[in-house]
């Protein structure tokens, strides 16, 4: 099975490294000549080109482009694909991707390998990036089971943990645990900066420690990624933000009314609930 | 200068270890006989007792009890104190402590050494816990400068970074960077648990990764500590929560109105603002 990878950044590059090591021939496409050259030098791909016609020979193509250009990339790619080629993607939102790309290619299988580092670009590509990480495959009602199985085989070759669910379920779940945290964490920073007294901001900056650092980390991350989450997972993100706001109001009311025991009980619940999200991870 | 420490947990115990190592004689008081014995065995104190009369010889006494019993402890301690003894504390909220304890003892100096670990109790006491950490001293208008200087000397002996500000400024600053993060982080967990579909909660738990882990960490911490922050720093916490809620509404409105460029600009601001809170720390 020949693998095609379109978009040779951190994700596409890391995938190429591992799949070549497993014996799969890898063909890479990038918009930039320099990236194609690096792909060969770093061992990300056996062949690399700026021309989508390289994909004529590929059996399974992974779209590793930004969400905003997935659809146009598949449309441009289509004339070069062999009729039984399978196309999958790595986008972090699935409902709009599956909705727009499935009509373009019946053998399209939406997927989201949930791995990454703080770095980006082909220079950041690394072996074993996906080991033990979730690889969520999101077929819809008409996705051919054979195509799903081929994507599953790739995820297993990368030693990821494979999950399968609907695009909608994926988007709702990641809104809770990935996209909502970015927004509430960014809001923390924005709120601190809204303090009117400069001497208090300065003191707060001096006293900030691990609690602030951890809570603000994802809100201080790549602005483009955060904007893409909001744009492509808008419905589910707004839903989770609305629930969050309701819970925040309940907390504020408890503090206003000095319901200390209710607050302690709530914090006990959140303490024990958290363990179901973070235990046995990494 | 003989040091008295009342309350031999993580903070009091760690302070005793370092101050004894610096050559200060240390007298310790705990409510529990076993803790007194451990204090001697672990080298936290030269003498330890359940009886406050041990403090008769102390020149500087550090109250390391929970916030809720600071005032009653000082009231019980007062008959044993030599008239020029200095009393300080380690409470994480300063305005109510200074307001209630200063009238009981003119040589009282409020302070907050901002150090800790996830552990608690005398078994968790460790050397160098305060090295490089903020030690905030919060005198008020009538606090004797000599007494402030003595507390400053202790903080410097612990190799902490000394800051001085009003109790009110301290409480406002820590509301932003310590108490608000706990509440918004706990609210994240509560919001996730409010999801109605069990299969989505289960999927979210499986997919949760470092972003969720970091953002939820302080909200899943010791419930009693969170409740104490809310109770003793209620006014400043409510103020910061109200500002937070306003900022959250602005974010939600931008997403509703699909102001993607405004969201990206805001995330760029939070990314650069965060660096002023977290750079060159730890």
mmCIF file of N, CA and C in Angstrom, chain B residues 14-136:
data_model
loop_
_atom_site.group_PDB
_atom_site.id
_atom_site.type_symbol
_atom_site.label_atom_id
_atom_site.label_comp_id
_atom_site.label_asym_id
_atom_site.label_seq_id
_atom_site.Cartn_x
_atom_site.Cartn_y
_atom_site.Cartn_z
ATOM 1 N N UNK B 14 8.392 22.901 56.884
ATOM 2 C CA UNK B 14 9.477 23.255 55.963
ATOM 3 C C UNK B 14 10.244 24.479 56.474
ATOM 4 N N UNK B 15 9.489 25.423 57.047
ATOM 5 C CA UNK B 15 10.120 26.616 57.607
ATOM 6 C C UNK B 15 11.063 26.228 58.748
ATOM 7 N N UNK B 16 10.605 25.332 59.611
ATOM 8 C CA UNK B 16 11.428 24.876 60.739
ATOM 9 C C UNK B 16 12.721 24.225 60.272
ATOM 10 N N UNK B 17 12.631 23.369 59.270
ATOM 11 C CA UNK B 17 13.823 22.680 58.743
ATOM 12 C C UNK B 17 14.872 23.692 58.286
ATOM 13 N N UNK B 18 14.455 24.671 57.497
ATOM 14 C CA UNK B 18 15.401 25.652 56.939
ATOM 15 C C UNK B 18 15.950 26.582 58.014
ATOM 16 N N UNK B 19 15.082 27.048 58.918
ATOM 17 C CA UNK B 19 15.535 28.028 59.915
ATOM 18 C C UNK B 19 16.484 27.365 60.923
ATOM 19 N N UNK B 20 16.216 26.120 61.291
ATOM 20 C CA UNK B 20 17.168 25.404 62.166
ATOM 21 C C UNK B 20 18.513 25.232 61.454
ATOM 22 N N UNK B 21 18.444 24.914 60.166
ATOM 23 C CA UNK B 21 19.689 24.732 59.409
ATOM 24 C C UNK B 21 20.492 26.034 59.352
ATOM 25 N N UNK B 22 19.783 27.177 59.440
ATOM 26 C CA UNK B 22 20.452 28.480 59.438
ATOM 27 C C UNK B 22 20.934 28.871 60.831
ATOM 28 N N UNK B 23 20.674 28.030 61.844
ATOM 29 C CA UNK B 23 21.175 28.297 63.186
ATOM 30 C C UNK B 23 20.165 28.925 64.146
ATOM 31 N N UNK B 24 18.923 29.147 63.670
ATOM 32 C CA UNK B 24 17.895 29.680 64.576
ATOM 33 C C UNK B 24 17.363 28.547 65.464
ATOM 34 N N UNK B 25 17.271 28.771 66.787
ATOM 35 C CA UNK B 25 16.552 27.800 67.620
ATOM 36 C C UNK B 25 15.059 27.850 67.250
ATOM 37 N N UNK B 26 14.411 26.681 67.093
ATOM 38 C CA UNK B 26 13.004 26.636 66.676
ATOM 39 C C UNK B 26 12.170 25.876 67.709
ATOM 40 N N UNK B 27 11.087 26.549 68.167
ATOM 41 C CA UNK B 27 10.123 25.949 69.095
ATOM 42 C C UNK B 27 8.841 25.692 68.321
ATOM 43 N N UNK B 28 8.309 24.459 68.388
ATOM 44 C CA UNK B 28 7.123 24.135 67.601
ATOM 45 C C UNK B 28 5.933 23.769 68.465
ATOM 46 N N UNK B 29 4.741 24.191 68.036
ATOM 47 C CA UNK B 29 3.511 23.788 68.717
ATOM 48 C C UNK B 29 2.558 23.157 67.710
ATOM 49 N N UNK B 30 2.013 22.007 68.087
ATOM 50 C CA UNK B 30 1.007 21.346 67.259
ATOM 51 C C UNK B 30 -0.132 20.884 68.160
ATOM 52 N N UNK B 31 -1.310 20.681 67.571
ATOM 53 C CA UNK B 31 -2.442 20.166 68.352
ATOM 54 C C UNK B 31 -2.278 18.690 68.680
ATOM 55 N N UNK B 32 -1.391 18.020 67.906
ATOM 56 C CA UNK B 32 -1.310 16.552 68.043
ATOM 57 C C UNK B 32 0.053 16.127 68.601
ATOM 58 N N UNK B 33 0.005 15.232 69.580
ATOM 59 C CA UNK B 33 1.228 14.727 70.227
ATOM 60 C C UNK B 33 2.141 14.049 69.196
ATOM 61 N N UNK B 34 1.528 13.296 68.295
ATOM 62 C CA UNK B 34 2.322 12.571 67.296
ATOM 63 C C UNK B 34 3.111 13.530 66.400
ATOM 64 N N UNK B 35 2.455 14.635 66.028
ATOM 65 C CA UNK B 35 3.134 15.625 65.183
ATOM 66 C C UNK B 35 4.305 16.256 65.933
ATOM 67 N N UNK B 36 4.130 16.509 67.248
ATOM 68 C CA UNK B 36 5.230 17.070 68.051
ATOM 69 C C UNK B 36 6.428 16.115 68.030
ATOM 70 N N UNK B 37 6.135 14.837 68.186
ATOM 71 C CA UNK B 37 7.211 13.834 68.187
ATOM 72 C C UNK B 37 7.905 13.793 66.815
ATOM 73 N N UNK B 38 7.095 13.811 65.751
ATOM 74 C CA UNK B 38 7.666 13.814 64.391
ATOM 75 C C UNK B 38 8.526 15.054 64.153
ATOM 76 N N UNK B 39 8.073 16.192 64.703
ATOM 77 C CA UNK B 39 8.806 17.453 64.507
ATOM 78 C C UNK B 39 10.234 17.330 65.055
ATOM 79 N N UNK B 40 10.377 16.677 66.211
ATOM 80 C CA UNK B 40 11.710 16.479 66.792
ATOM 81 C C UNK B 40 12.499 15.480 65.936
ATOM 82 N N UNK B 41 11.838 14.376 65.565
ATOM 83 C CA UNK B 41 12.525 13.329 64.787
ATOM 84 C C UNK B 41 12.996 13.825 63.422
ATOM 85 N N UNK B 42 12.141 14.640 62.781
ATOM 86 C CA UNK B 42 12.475 15.103 61.425
ATOM 87 C C UNK B 42 13.403 16.318 61.436
ATOM 88 N N UNK B 43 13.647 16.880 62.630
ATOM 89 C CA UNK B 43 14.534 18.053 62.699
ATOM 90 C C UNK B 43 13.834 19.360 62.377
ATOM 91 N N UNK B 44 12.496 19.356 62.500
ATOM 92 C CA UNK B 44 11.719 20.564 62.227
ATOM 93 C C UNK B 44 11.841 21.561 63.382
ATOM 94 N N UNK B 45 11.949 21.053 64.608
ATOM 95 C CA UNK B 45 12.012 21.919 65.795
ATOM 96 C C UNK B 45 12.985 21.352 66.823
ATOM 97 N N UNK B 46 13.560 22.265 67.648
ATOM 98 C CA UNK B 46 14.420 21.819 68.750
ATOM 99 C C UNK B 46 13.581 21.323 69.914
ATOM 100 N N UNK B 47 12.466 22.007 70.151
ATOM 101 C CA UNK B 47 11.508 21.570 71.163
ATOM 102 C C UNK B 47 10.122 21.644 70.531
ATOM 103 N N UNK B 48 9.221 20.730 70.933
ATOM 104 C CA UNK B 48 7.855 20.764 70.405
ATOM 105 C C UNK B 48 6.893 20.393 71.522
ATOM 106 N N UNK B 49 5.721 21.025 71.487
ATOM 107 C CA UNK B 49 4.752 20.810 72.561
ATOM 108 C C UNK B 49 3.347 21.073 72.041
ATOM 109 N N UNK B 50 2.344 20.505 72.752
ATOM 110 C CA UNK B 50 0.953 20.834 72.449
ATOM 111 C C UNK B 50 0.523 22.076 73.229
ATOM 112 N N UNK B 51 1.415 22.589 74.057
ATOM 113 C CA UNK B 51 1.071 23.666 74.992
ATOM 114 C C UNK B 51 1.651 24.999 74.504
ATOM 115 N N UNK B 52 0.768 25.981 74.339
ATOM 116 C CA UNK B 52 1.207 27.283 73.825
ATOM 117 C C UNK B 52 2.196 27.983 74.761
ATOM 118 N N UNK B 53 2.280 27.539 76.009
ATOM 119 C CA UNK B 53 3.218 28.172 76.952
ATOM 120 C C UNK B 53 4.664 28.022 76.488
ATOM 121 N N UNK B 54 4.921 27.073 75.587
ATOM 122 C CA UNK B 54 6.273 26.925 75.028
ATOM 123 C C UNK B 54 6.729 28.212 74.340
ATOM 124 N N UNK B 55 5.768 29.034 73.904
ATOM 125 C CA UNK B 55 6.085 30.242 73.127
ATOM 126 C C UNK B 55 6.580 31.407 73.993
ATOM 127 N N UNK B 56 6.579 31.223 75.306
ATOM 128 C CA UNK B 56 7.039 32.273 76.230
ATOM 129 C C UNK B 56 8.432 32.776 75.853
ATOM 130 N N UNK B 57 9.302 31.855 75.399
ATOM 131 C CA UNK B 57 10.688 32.213 75.069
ATOM 132 C C UNK B 57 10.890 32.693 73.636
ATOM 133 N N UNK B 58 9.856 32.625 72.830
ATOM 134 C CA UNK B 58 10.048 32.914 71.398
ATOM 135 C C UNK B 58 10.104 34.423 71.133
ATOM 136 N N UNK B 59 11.008 34.825 70.220
ATOM 137 C CA UNK B 59 11.117 36.243 69.840
ATOM 138 C C UNK B 59 10.231 36.568 68.632
ATOM 139 N N UNK B 60 10.089 35.569 67.726
ATOM 140 C CA UNK B 60 9.258 35.767 66.534
ATOM 141 C C UNK B 60 8.437 34.500 66.326
ATOM 142 N N UNK B 61 7.114 34.663 66.317
ATOM 143 C CA UNK B 61 6.218 33.498 66.201
ATOM 144 C C UNK B 61 5.518 33.529 64.842
ATOM 145 N N UNK B 62 5.558 32.399 64.149
ATOM 146 C CA UNK B 62 4.897 32.279 62.846
ATOM 147 C C UNK B 62 3.645 31.429 63.005
ATOM 148 N N UNK B 63 2.483 32.019 62.728
ATOM 149 C CA UNK B 63 1.225 31.269 62.774
ATOM 150 C C UNK B 63 1.049 30.528 61.449
ATOM 151 N N UNK B 64 1.116 29.209 61.511
ATOM 152 C CA UNK B 64 0.967 28.393 60.291
ATOM 153 C C UNK B 64 -0.299 27.549 60.361
ATOM 154 N N UNK B 65 -1.312 28.054 61.034
ATOM 155 C CA UNK B 65 -2.587 27.332 61.164
ATOM 156 C C UNK B 65 -3.480 27.662 59.959
ATOM 157 N N UNK B 66 -4.579 26.919 59.776
ATOM 158 C CA UNK B 66 -5.551 27.317 58.745
ATOM 159 C C UNK B 66 -6.102 28.710 59.041
ATOM 160 N N UNK B 67 -6.539 29.407 57.987
ATOM 161 C CA UNK B 67 -7.074 30.768 58.112
ATOM 162 C C UNK B 67 -8.185 30.862 59.154
ATOM 163 N N UNK B 68 -9.037 29.852 59.194
ATOM 164 C CA UNK B 68 -10.228 29.917 60.038
ATOM 165 C C UNK B 68 -9.912 29.980 61.533
ATOM 166 N N UNK B 69 -8.719 29.545 61.942
ATOM 167 C CA UNK B 69 -8.410 29.539 63.376
ATOM 168 C C UNK B 69 -7.256 30.480 63.753
ATOM 169 N N UNK B 70 -6.827 31.326 62.815
ATOM 170 C CA UNK B 70 -5.729 32.264 63.076
ATOM 171 C C UNK B 70 -6.043 33.171 64.266
ATOM 172 N N UNK B 71 -7.244 33.760 64.230
ATOM 173 C CA UNK B 71 -7.606 34.751 65.242
ATOM 174 C C UNK B 71 -7.716 34.097 66.623
ATOM 175 N N UNK B 72 -8.390 32.957 66.697
ATOM 176 C CA UNK B 72 -8.554 32.292 67.997
ATOM 177 C C UNK B 72 -7.208 31.790 68.518
ATOM 178 N N UNK B 73 -6.306 31.404 67.604
ATOM 179 C CA UNK B 73 -4.983 30.951 68.030
ATOM 180 C C UNK B 73 -4.192 32.107 68.643
ATOM 181 N N UNK B 74 -4.246 33.265 67.990
ATOM 182 C CA UNK B 74 -3.507 34.415 68.536
ATOM 183 C C UNK B 74 -4.096 34.846 69.885
ATOM 184 N N UNK B 75 -5.417 34.797 69.991
ATOM 185 C CA UNK B 75 -6.069 35.166 71.256
ATOM 186 C C UNK B 75 -5.620 34.237 72.387
ATOM 187 N N UNK B 76 -5.509 32.946 72.087
ATOM 188 C CA UNK B 76 -5.079 31.968 73.093
ATOM 189 C C UNK B 76 -3.586 32.106 73.406
ATOM 190 N N UNK B 77 -2.839 32.544 72.403
ATOM 191 C CA UNK B 77 -1.379 32.655 72.530
ATOM 192 C C UNK B 77 -0.956 33.887 73.349
ATOM 193 N N UNK B 78 -1.748 34.953 73.247
ATOM 194 C CA UNK B 78 -1.397 36.261 73.765
ATOM 195 C C UNK B 78 -0.885 36.270 75.221
ATOM 196 N N UNK B 79 -1.537 35.524 76.136
ATOM 197 C CA UNK B 79 -1.076 35.567 77.537
ATOM 198 C C UNK B 79 0.361 35.077 77.721
ATOM 199 N N UNK B 80 0.865 34.291 76.776
ATOM 200 C CA UNK B 80 2.199 33.706 76.929
ATOM 201 C C UNK B 80 3.299 34.534 76.278
ATOM 202 N N UNK B 81 2.929 35.526 75.493
ATOM 203 C CA UNK B 81 3.927 36.240 74.686
ATOM 204 C C UNK B 81 4.691 37.275 75.498
ATOM 205 N N UNK B 82 6.007 37.366 75.282
ATOM 206 C CA UNK B 82 6.756 38.479 75.861
ATOM 207 C C UNK B 82 6.334 39.744 75.117
ATOM 208 N N UNK B 83 6.391 40.883 75.797
ATOM 209 C CA UNK B 83 5.749 42.090 75.266
ATOM 210 C C UNK B 83 6.341 42.549 73.935
ATOM 211 N N UNK B 84 7.614 42.243 73.671
ATOM 212 C CA UNK B 84 8.204 42.686 72.401
ATOM 213 C C UNK B 84 8.243 41.569 71.349
ATOM 214 N N UNK B 85 7.542 40.477 71.596
ATOM 215 C CA UNK B 85 7.510 39.388 70.606
ATOM 216 C C UNK B 85 6.824 39.861 69.329
ATOM 217 N N UNK B 86 7.328 39.365 68.212
ATOM 218 C CA UNK B 86 6.721 39.676 66.912
ATOM 219 C C UNK B 86 5.933 38.456 66.465
ATOM 220 N N UNK B 87 4.718 38.704 65.959
ATOM 221 C CA UNK B 87 3.897 37.599 65.447
ATOM 222 C C UNK B 87 3.649 37.835 63.963
ATOM 223 N N UNK B 88 3.839 36.792 63.171
ATOM 224 C CA UNK B 88 3.515 36.875 61.739
ATOM 225 C C UNK B 88 2.703 35.643 61.373
ATOM 226 N N UNK B 89 2.228 35.581 60.131
ATOM 227 C CA UNK B 89 1.420 34.426 59.722
ATOM 228 C C UNK B 89 1.792 34.042 58.295
ATOM 229 N N UNK B 90 1.147 32.988 57.785
ATOM 230 C CA UNK B 90 1.433 32.521 56.422
ATOM 231 C C UNK B 90 0.148 32.386 55.603
ATOM 232 N N UNK B 91 -0.924 33.054 56.061
ATOM 233 C CA UNK B 91 -2.232 32.880 55.423
ATOM 234 C C UNK B 91 -2.272 33.365 53.979
ATOM 235 N N UNK B 92 -3.084 32.694 53.156
ATOM 236 C CA UNK B 92 -3.114 33.001 51.732
ATOM 237 C C UNK B 92 -4.040 34.175 51.403
ATOM 238 N N UNK B 93 -4.745 34.707 52.386
ATOM 239 C CA UNK B 93 -5.547 35.924 52.225
ATOM 240 C C UNK B 93 -5.104 36.881 53.334
ATOM 241 N N UNK B 94 -4.995 38.163 53.045
ATOM 242 C CA UNK B 94 -4.362 39.038 54.024
ATOM 243 C C UNK B 94 -5.257 40.098 54.644
ATOM 244 N N UNK B 95 -6.220 40.635 53.930
ATOM 245 C CA UNK B 95 -6.987 41.754 54.474
ATOM 246 C C UNK B 95 -7.729 41.349 55.759
ATOM 247 N N UNK B 96 -8.507 40.266 55.759
ATOM 248 C CA UNK B 96 -9.217 39.905 57.003
ATOM 249 C C UNK B 96 -8.264 39.473 58.123
ATOM 250 N N UNK B 97 -7.161 38.831 57.770
ATOM 251 C CA UNK B 97 -6.198 38.403 58.795
ATOM 252 C C UNK B 97 -5.596 39.627 59.482
ATOM 253 N N UNK B 98 -5.122 40.585 58.680
ATOM 254 C CA UNK B 98 -4.499 41.781 59.247
ATOM 255 C C UNK B 98 -5.536 42.586 60.042
ATOM 256 N N UNK B 99 -6.737 42.667 59.515
ATOM 257 C CA UNK B 99 -7.793 43.437 60.189
ATOM 258 C C UNK B 99 -8.152 42.830 61.552
ATOM 259 N N UNK B 100 -8.200 41.501 61.636
ATOM 260 C CA UNK B 100 -8.601 40.868 62.893
ATOM 261 C C UNK B 100 -7.443 40.660 63.869
ATOM 262 N N UNK B 101 -6.229 40.429 63.352
ATOM 263 C CA UNK B 101 -5.127 40.076 64.252
ATOM 264 C C UNK B 101 -4.333 41.292 64.747
ATOM 265 N N UNK B 102 -4.267 42.348 63.940
ATOM 266 C CA UNK B 102 -3.500 43.530 64.362
ATOM 267 C C UNK B 102 -4.010 44.135 65.681
ATOM 268 N N UNK B 103 -5.340 44.228 65.864
ATOM 269 C CA UNK B 103 -5.819 44.780 67.140
ATOM 270 C C UNK B 103 -5.453 43.896 68.333
ATOM 271 N N UNK B 104 -5.257 42.607 68.090
ATOM 272 C CA UNK B 104 -4.915 41.694 69.188
ATOM 273 C C UNK B 104 -3.448 41.810 69.586
ATOM 274 N N UNK B 105 -2.600 42.197 68.628
ATOM 275 C CA UNK B 105 -1.162 42.248 68.897
ATOM 276 C C UNK B 105 -0.508 43.326 68.019
ATOM 277 N N UNK B 106 -0.069 44.424 68.613
ATOM 278 C CA UNK B 106 0.474 45.546 67.818
ATOM 279 C C UNK B 106 1.662 45.114 66.956
ATOM 280 N N UNK B 107 2.472 44.166 67.456
ATOM 281 C CA UNK B 107 3.626 43.698 66.682
ATOM 282 C C UNK B 107 3.257 42.574 65.715
ATOM 283 N N UNK B 108 2.027 42.581 65.224
ATOM 284 C CA UNK B 108 1.638 41.573 64.231
ATOM 285 C C UNK B 108 1.978 42.061 62.828
ATOM 286 N N UNK B 109 2.592 41.189 62.031
ATOM 287 C CA UNK B 109 2.967 41.504 60.638
ATOM 288 C C UNK B 109 2.374 40.429 59.726
ATOM 289 N N UNK B 110 1.393 40.792 58.941
ATOM 290 C CA UNK B 110 0.806 39.821 58.002
ATOM 291 C C UNK B 110 1.789 39.467 56.900
ATOM 292 N N UNK B 111 1.796 38.204 56.502
ATOM 293 C CA UNK B 111 2.689 37.783 55.416
ATOM 294 C C UNK B 111 2.139 36.546 54.735
ATOM 295 N N UNK B 112 2.605 36.307 53.512
ATOM 296 C CA UNK B 112 2.154 35.147 52.732
ATOM 297 C C UNK B 112 3.314 34.581 51.918
ATOM 298 N N UNK B 113 3.951 33.531 52.443
ATOM 299 C CA UNK B 113 4.958 32.851 51.634
ATOM 300 C C UNK B 113 4.250 31.974 50.604
ATOM 301 N N UNK B 114 4.459 32.254 49.302
ATOM 302 C CA UNK B 114 3.698 31.567 48.257
ATOM 303 C C UNK B 114 4.459 30.348 47.751
ATOM 304 N N UNK B 115 4.424 29.307 48.577
ATOM 305 C CA UNK B 115 5.089 28.067 48.196
ATOM 306 C C UNK B 115 4.194 26.918 48.608
ATOM 307 N N UNK B 116 4.431 25.764 48.056
ATOM 308 C CA UNK B 116 3.637 24.601 48.417
ATOM 309 C C UNK B 116 3.921 23.461 47.477
ATOM 310 N N UNK B 117 3.368 22.329 47.814
ATOM 311 C CA UNK B 117 3.439 21.175 46.919
ATOM 312 C C UNK B 117 2.038 20.584 46.913
ATOM 313 N N UNK B 118 1.828 19.515 46.173
ATOM 314 C CA UNK B 118 0.522 18.862 46.184
ATOM 315 C C UNK B 118 0.301 18.106 47.502
ATOM 316 N N UNK B 119 1.360 17.931 48.278
ATOM 317 C CA UNK B 119 1.276 17.175 49.537
ATOM 318 C C UNK B 119 0.898 18.103 50.687
ATOM 319 N N UNK B 120 0.569 17.505 51.832
ATOM 320 C CA UNK B 120 0.354 18.298 53.035
ATOM 321 C C UNK B 120 0.800 17.491 54.247
ATOM 322 N N UNK B 121 0.875 18.164 55.395
ATOM 323 C CA UNK B 121 1.286 17.483 56.624
ATOM 324 C C UNK B 121 2.788 17.547 56.833
ATOM 325 N N UNK B 122 3.192 17.284 58.081
ATOM 326 C CA UNK B 122 4.603 17.417 58.447
ATOM 327 C C UNK B 122 5.488 16.434 57.669
ATOM 328 N N UNK B 123 4.925 15.290 57.262
ATOM 329 C CA UNK B 123 5.701 14.317 56.488
ATOM 330 C C UNK B 123 6.157 14.919 55.156
ATOM 331 N N UNK B 124 5.401 15.898 54.661
ATOM 332 C CA UNK B 124 5.719 16.505 53.363
ATOM 333 C C UNK B 124 6.711 17.664 53.494
ATOM 334 N N UNK B 125 7.067 18.020 54.748
ATOM 335 C CA UNK B 125 7.992 19.148 54.957
ATOM 336 C C UNK B 125 9.306 18.891 54.232
ATOM 337 N N UNK B 126 9.858 19.927 53.603
ATOM 338 C CA UNK B 126 11.095 19.743 52.845
ATOM 339 C C UNK B 126 11.998 20.967 52.934
ATOM 340 N N UNK B 127 13.270 20.765 52.774
ATOM 341 C CA UNK B 127 14.234 21.860 52.742
ATOM 342 C C UNK B 127 14.024 22.696 51.473
ATOM 343 N N UNK B 128 14.358 23.986 51.562
ATOM 344 C CA UNK B 128 14.392 24.876 50.400
ATOM 345 C C UNK B 128 13.037 25.065 49.707
ATOM 346 N N UNK B 129 11.945 24.825 50.438
ATOM 347 C CA UNK B 129 10.619 24.972 49.820
ATOM 348 C C UNK B 129 10.379 26.408 49.347
ATOM 349 N N UNK B 130 10.985 27.391 50.044
ATOM 350 C CA UNK B 130 10.674 28.800 49.777
ATOM 351 C C UNK B 130 11.696 29.489 48.860
ATOM 352 N N UNK B 131 12.719 28.743 48.469
ATOM 353 C CA UNK B 131 13.803 29.347 47.677
ATOM 354 C C UNK B 131 13.266 29.887 46.349
ATOM 355 N N UNK B 132 13.468 31.186 46.125
ATOM 356 C CA UNK B 132 13.061 31.799 44.859
ATOM 357 C C UNK B 132 11.575 32.051 44.733
ATOM 358 N N UNK B 133 10.787 31.673 45.763
ATOM 359 C CA UNK B 133 9.340 31.863 45.725
ATOM 360 C C UNK B 133 8.988 33.235 46.315
ATOM 361 N N UNK B 134 7.841 33.810 45.916
ATOM 362 C CA UNK B 134 7.441 35.087 46.512
ATOM 363 C C UNK B 134 7.124 34.940 48.007
ATOM 364 N N UNK B 135 7.557 35.919 48.794
ATOM 365 C CA UNK B 135 7.192 36.013 50.221
ATOM 366 C C UNK B 135 6.637 37.424 50.381
ATOM 367 N N UNK B 136 5.296 37.521 50.428
ATOM 368 C CA UNK B 136 4.653 38.842 50.403
ATOM 369 C C UNK B 136 4.388 39.310 51.832
#
